[in-house]
PDB file of C-alpha atoms in Angstrom:
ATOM      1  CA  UNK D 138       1.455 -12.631  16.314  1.00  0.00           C
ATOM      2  CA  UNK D 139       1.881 -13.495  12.703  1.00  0.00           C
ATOM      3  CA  UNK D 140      -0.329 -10.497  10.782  1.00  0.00           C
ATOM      4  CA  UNK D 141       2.469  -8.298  12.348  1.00  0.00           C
ATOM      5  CA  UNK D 142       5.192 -10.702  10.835  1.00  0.00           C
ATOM      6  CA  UNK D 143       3.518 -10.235   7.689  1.00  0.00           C
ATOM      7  CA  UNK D 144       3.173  -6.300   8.268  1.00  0.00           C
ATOM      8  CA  UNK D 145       6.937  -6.388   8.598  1.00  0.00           C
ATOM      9  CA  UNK D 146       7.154  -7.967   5.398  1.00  0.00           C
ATOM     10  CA  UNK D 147       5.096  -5.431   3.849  1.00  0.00           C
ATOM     11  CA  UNK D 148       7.177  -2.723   5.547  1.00  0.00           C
ATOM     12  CA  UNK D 149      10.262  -4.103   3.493  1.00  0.00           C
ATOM     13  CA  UNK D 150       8.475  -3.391   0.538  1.00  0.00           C
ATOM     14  CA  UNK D 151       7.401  -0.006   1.266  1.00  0.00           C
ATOM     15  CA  UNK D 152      11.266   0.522   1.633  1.00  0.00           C
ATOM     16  CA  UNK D 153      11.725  -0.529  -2.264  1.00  0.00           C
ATOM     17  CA  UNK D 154       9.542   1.739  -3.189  1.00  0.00           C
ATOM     18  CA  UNK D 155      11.169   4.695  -0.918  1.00  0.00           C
ATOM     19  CA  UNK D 156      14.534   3.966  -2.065  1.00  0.00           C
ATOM     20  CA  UNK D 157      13.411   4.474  -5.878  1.00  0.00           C
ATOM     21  CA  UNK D 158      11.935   7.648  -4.711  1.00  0.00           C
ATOM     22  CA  UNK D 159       8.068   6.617  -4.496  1.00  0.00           C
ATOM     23  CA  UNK D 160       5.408   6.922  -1.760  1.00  0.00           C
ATOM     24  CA  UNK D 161       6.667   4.162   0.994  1.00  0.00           C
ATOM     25  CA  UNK D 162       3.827   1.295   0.188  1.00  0.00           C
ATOM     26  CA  UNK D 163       4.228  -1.957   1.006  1.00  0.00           C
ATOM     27  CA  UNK D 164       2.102  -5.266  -0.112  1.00  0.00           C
ATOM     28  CA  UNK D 165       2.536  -8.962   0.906  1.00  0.00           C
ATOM     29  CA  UNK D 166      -0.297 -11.445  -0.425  1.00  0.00           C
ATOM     30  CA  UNK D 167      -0.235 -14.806   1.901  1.00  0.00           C
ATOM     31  CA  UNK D 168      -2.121 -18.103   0.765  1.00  0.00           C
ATOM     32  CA  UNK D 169      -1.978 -20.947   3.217  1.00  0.00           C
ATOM     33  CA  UNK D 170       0.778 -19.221   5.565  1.00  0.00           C
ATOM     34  CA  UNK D 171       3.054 -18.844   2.739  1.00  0.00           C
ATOM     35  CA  UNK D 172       4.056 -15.364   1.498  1.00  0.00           C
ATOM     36  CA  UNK D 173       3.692 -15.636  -2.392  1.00  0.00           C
ATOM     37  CA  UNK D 174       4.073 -12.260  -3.534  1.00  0.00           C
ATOM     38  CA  UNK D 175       5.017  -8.759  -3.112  1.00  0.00           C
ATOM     39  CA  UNK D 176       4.308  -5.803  -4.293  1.00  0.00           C
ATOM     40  CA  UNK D 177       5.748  -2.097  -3.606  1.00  0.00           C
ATOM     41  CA  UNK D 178       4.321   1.795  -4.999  1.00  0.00           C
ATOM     42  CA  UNK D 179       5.954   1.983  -8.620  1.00  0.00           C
ATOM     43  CA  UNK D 180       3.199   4.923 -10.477  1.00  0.00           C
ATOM     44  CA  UNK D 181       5.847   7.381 -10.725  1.00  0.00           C
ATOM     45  CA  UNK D 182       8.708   4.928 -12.224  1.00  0.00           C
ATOM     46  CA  UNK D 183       6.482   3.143 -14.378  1.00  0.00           C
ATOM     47  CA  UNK D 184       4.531   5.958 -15.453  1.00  0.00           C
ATOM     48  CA  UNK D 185       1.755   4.106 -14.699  1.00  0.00           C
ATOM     49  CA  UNK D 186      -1.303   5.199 -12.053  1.00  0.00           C
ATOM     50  CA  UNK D 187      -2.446   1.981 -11.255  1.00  0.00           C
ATOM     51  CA  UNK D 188       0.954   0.400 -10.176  1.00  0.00           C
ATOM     52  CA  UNK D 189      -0.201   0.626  -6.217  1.00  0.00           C
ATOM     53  CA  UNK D 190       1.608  -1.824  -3.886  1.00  0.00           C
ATOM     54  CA  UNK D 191      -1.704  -3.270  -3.712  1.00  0.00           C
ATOM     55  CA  UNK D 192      -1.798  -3.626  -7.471  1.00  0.00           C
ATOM     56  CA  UNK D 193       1.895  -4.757  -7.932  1.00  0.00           C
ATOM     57  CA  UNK D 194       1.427  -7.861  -5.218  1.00  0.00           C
ATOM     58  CA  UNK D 195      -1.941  -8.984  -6.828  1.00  0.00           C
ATOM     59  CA  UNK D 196      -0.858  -9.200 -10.095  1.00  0.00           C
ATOM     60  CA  UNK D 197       2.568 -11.496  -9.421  1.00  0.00           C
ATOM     61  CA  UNK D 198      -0.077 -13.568  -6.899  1.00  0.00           C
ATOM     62  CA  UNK D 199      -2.502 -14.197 -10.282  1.00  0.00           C
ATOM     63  CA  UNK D 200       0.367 -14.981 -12.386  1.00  0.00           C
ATOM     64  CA  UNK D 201       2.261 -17.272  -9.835  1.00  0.00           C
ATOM     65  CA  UNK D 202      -1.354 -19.031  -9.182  1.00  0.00           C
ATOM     66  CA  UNK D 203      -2.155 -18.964 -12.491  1.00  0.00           C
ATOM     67  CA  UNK D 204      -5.824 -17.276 -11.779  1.00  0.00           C
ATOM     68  CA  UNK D 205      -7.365 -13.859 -11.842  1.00  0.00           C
ATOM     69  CA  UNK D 206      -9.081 -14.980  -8.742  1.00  0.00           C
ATOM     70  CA  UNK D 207      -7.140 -15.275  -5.565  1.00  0.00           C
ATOM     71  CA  UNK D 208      -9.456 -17.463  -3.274  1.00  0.00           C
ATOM     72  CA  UNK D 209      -8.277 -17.718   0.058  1.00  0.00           C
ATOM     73  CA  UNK D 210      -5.432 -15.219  -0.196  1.00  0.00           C
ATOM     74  CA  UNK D 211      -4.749 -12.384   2.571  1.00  0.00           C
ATOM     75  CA  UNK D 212      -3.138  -8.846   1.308  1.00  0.00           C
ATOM     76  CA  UNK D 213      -1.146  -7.450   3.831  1.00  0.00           C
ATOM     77  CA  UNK D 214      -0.458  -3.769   3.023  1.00  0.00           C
ATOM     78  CA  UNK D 215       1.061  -0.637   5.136  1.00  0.00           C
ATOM     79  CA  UNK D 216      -1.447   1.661   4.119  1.00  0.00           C
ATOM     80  CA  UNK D 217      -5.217   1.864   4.161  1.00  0.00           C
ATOM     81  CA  UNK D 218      -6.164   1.156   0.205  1.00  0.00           C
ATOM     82  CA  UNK D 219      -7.578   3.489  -1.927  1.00  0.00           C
ATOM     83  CA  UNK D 220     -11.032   2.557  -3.683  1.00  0.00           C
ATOM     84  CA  UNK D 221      -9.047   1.253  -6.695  1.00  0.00           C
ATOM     85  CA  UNK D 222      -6.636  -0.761  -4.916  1.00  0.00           C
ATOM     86  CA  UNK D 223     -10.083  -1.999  -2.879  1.00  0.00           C
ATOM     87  CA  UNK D 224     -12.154  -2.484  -6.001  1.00  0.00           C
ATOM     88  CA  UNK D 225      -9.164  -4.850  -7.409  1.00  0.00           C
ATOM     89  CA  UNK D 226      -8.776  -6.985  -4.196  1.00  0.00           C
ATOM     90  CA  UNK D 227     -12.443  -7.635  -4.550  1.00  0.00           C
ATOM     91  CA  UNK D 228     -12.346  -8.622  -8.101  1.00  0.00           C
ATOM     92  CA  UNK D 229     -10.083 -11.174  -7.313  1.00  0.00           C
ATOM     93  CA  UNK D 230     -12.156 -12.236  -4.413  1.00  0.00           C
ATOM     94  CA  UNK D 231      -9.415 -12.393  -1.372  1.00  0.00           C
ATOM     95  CA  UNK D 232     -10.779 -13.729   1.615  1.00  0.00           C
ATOM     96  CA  UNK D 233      -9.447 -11.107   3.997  1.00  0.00           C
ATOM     97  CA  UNK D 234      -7.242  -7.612   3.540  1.00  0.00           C
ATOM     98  CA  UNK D 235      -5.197  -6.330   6.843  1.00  0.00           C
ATOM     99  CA  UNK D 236      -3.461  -2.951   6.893  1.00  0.00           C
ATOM    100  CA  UNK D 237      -1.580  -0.519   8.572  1.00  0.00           C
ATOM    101  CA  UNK D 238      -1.828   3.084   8.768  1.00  0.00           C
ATOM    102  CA  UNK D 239      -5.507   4.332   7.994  1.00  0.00           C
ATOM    103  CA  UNK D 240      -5.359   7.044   5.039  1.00  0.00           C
ATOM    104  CA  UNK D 241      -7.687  10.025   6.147  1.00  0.00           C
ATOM    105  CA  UNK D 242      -7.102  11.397   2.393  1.00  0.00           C
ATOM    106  CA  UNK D 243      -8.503   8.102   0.178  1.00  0.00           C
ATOM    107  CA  UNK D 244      -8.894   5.451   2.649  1.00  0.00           C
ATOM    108  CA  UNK D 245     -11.424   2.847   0.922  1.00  0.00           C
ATOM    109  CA  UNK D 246     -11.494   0.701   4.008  1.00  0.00           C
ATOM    110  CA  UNK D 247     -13.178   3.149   6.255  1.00  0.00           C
ATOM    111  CA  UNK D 248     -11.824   6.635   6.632  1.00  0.00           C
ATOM    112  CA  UNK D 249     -13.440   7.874   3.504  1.00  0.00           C
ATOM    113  CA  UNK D 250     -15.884   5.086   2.475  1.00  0.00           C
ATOM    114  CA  UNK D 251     -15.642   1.250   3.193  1.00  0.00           C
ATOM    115  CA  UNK D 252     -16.541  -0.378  -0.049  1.00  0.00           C
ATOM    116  CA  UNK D 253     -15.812  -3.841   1.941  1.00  0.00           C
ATOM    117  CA  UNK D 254     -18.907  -3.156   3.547  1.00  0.00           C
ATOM    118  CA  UNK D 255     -21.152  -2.277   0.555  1.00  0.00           C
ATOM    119  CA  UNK D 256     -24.147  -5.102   0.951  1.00  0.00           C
ATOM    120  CA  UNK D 257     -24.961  -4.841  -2.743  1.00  0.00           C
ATOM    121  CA  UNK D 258     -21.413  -6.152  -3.936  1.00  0.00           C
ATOM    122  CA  UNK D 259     -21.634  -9.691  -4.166  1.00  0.00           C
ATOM    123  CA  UNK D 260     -18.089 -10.192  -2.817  1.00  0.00           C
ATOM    124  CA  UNK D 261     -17.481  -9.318   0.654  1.00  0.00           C
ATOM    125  CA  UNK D 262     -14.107  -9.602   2.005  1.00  0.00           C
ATOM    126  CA  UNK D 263     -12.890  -9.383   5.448  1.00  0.00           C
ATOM    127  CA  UNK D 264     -10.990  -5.941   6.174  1.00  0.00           C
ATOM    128  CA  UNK D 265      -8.560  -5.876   9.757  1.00  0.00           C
ATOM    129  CA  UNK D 266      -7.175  -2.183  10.145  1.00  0.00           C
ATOM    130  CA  UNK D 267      -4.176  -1.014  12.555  1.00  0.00           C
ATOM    131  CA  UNK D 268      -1.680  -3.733  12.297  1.00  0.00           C
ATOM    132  CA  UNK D 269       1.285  -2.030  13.304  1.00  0.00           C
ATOM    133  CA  UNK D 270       0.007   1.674  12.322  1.00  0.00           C
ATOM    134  CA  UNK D 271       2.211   3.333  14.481  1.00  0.00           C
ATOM    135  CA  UNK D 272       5.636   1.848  12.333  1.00  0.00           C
ATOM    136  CA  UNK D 273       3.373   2.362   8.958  1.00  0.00           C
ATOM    137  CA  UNK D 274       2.568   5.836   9.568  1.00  0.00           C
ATOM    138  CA  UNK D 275       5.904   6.811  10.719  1.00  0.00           C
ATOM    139  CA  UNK D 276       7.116   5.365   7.754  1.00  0.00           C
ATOM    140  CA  UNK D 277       5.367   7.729   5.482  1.00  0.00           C
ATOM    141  CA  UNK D 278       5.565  10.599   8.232  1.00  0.00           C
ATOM    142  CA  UNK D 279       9.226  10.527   7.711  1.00  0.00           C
ATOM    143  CA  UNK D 280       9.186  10.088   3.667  1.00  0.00           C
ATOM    144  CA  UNK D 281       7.432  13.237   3.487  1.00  0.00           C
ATOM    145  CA  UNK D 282       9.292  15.191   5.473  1.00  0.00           C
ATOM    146  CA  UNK D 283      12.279  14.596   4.333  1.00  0.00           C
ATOM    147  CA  UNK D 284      11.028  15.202   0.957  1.00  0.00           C
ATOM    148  CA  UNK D 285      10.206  18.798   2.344  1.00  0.00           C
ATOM    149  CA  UNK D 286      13.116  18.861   3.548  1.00  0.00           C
ATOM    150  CA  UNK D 287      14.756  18.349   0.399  1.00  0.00           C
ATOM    151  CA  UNK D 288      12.492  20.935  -1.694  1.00  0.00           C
ATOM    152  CA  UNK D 289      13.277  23.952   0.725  1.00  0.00           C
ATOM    153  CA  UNK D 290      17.087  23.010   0.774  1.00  0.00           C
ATOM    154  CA  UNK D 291      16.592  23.108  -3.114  1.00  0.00           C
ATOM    155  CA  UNK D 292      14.915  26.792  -2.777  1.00  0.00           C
ATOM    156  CA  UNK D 293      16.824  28.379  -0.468  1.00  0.00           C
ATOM    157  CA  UNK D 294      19.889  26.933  -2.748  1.00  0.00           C
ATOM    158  CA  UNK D 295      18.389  28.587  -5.469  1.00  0.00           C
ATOM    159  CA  UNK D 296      17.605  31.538  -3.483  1.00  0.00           C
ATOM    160  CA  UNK D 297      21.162  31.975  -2.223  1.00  0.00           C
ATOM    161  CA  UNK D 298      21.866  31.327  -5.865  1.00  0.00           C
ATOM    162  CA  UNK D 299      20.150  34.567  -7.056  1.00  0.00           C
ATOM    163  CA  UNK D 300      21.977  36.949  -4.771  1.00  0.00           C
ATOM    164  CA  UNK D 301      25.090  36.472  -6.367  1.00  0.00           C
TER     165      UNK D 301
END
């Protein structure tokens, strides 16, 4: 099935932004079965709150189209989006937004609110959820962790540390 081709895609990215030491998001944005963008989680690097995968891939998709608006374009990202991230892809009116793992904390798609499904907005874009949630999740599952990991190695090294 192709959204889970593009999912994969999107799971490459997430990988970008693990290896520079950010939350593992991933973003594709596809126009006429053509990937022409990416975008990966870059806040903490770029000191910058909005740089979201989601964020990242829409803006290279405007400038590569030349257009704010993004008519007919599908955002594939690995996690749910957060109101922001949802709020954007509806400014620049994308015709449809599939993701992975759901995000019980900010989800914007759904598990929190669905602003897709506001009837007041006068943009409605189509929102598919699950694609390959299992891979997503574990993906961040396993970021975490061994980020925990990490911290309590760093405490009981400073720990051990103090009884000398």
């Amino acid at each position: 099935m192709q959204e889970s081709v593009y999912m994969q895609l999107a799971i490459s990215q997430a990988h970008n932004a693990w290896a520079l030491g950010e939350v593992p998001v991933g973003a594709i944005v596809v126009k006429d079965g053509e990937v022409i963008a990416t975008g990966f989680n870059q806040p903490i690097g770029t000191h910058d709150p909005t740089a979201h995968a989601e964020i990242m891939a829409l803006r290279a998709a405007s400038s590569i189209l030349g257009n704010y608006r993004l008519p007919g374009c599908e955002l594939y990202v690995t996690l749910e989006p957060c109101a922001m991230c949802s709020g954007a892809m509806m400014h620049a009116r994308l015709a449809r937004v599939v993701f992975g793992a759901s995000d019980p904390k900010t989800g914007a798609c759904g598990s929190i609110v669905n602003l897709f499904e506001q009837e007041k907005l006068n943009h409605h874009t189509e929102v598919v959820g699950g694609v390959l949630a299992d891979e997503c999740g574990a993906l961040l599952r396993e970021f975490f962790a061994e980020r925990r990991r990490t911290t309590q190695r760093a405490i009981d090294s400073a720990m051990e540390s103090d009884k000398n």
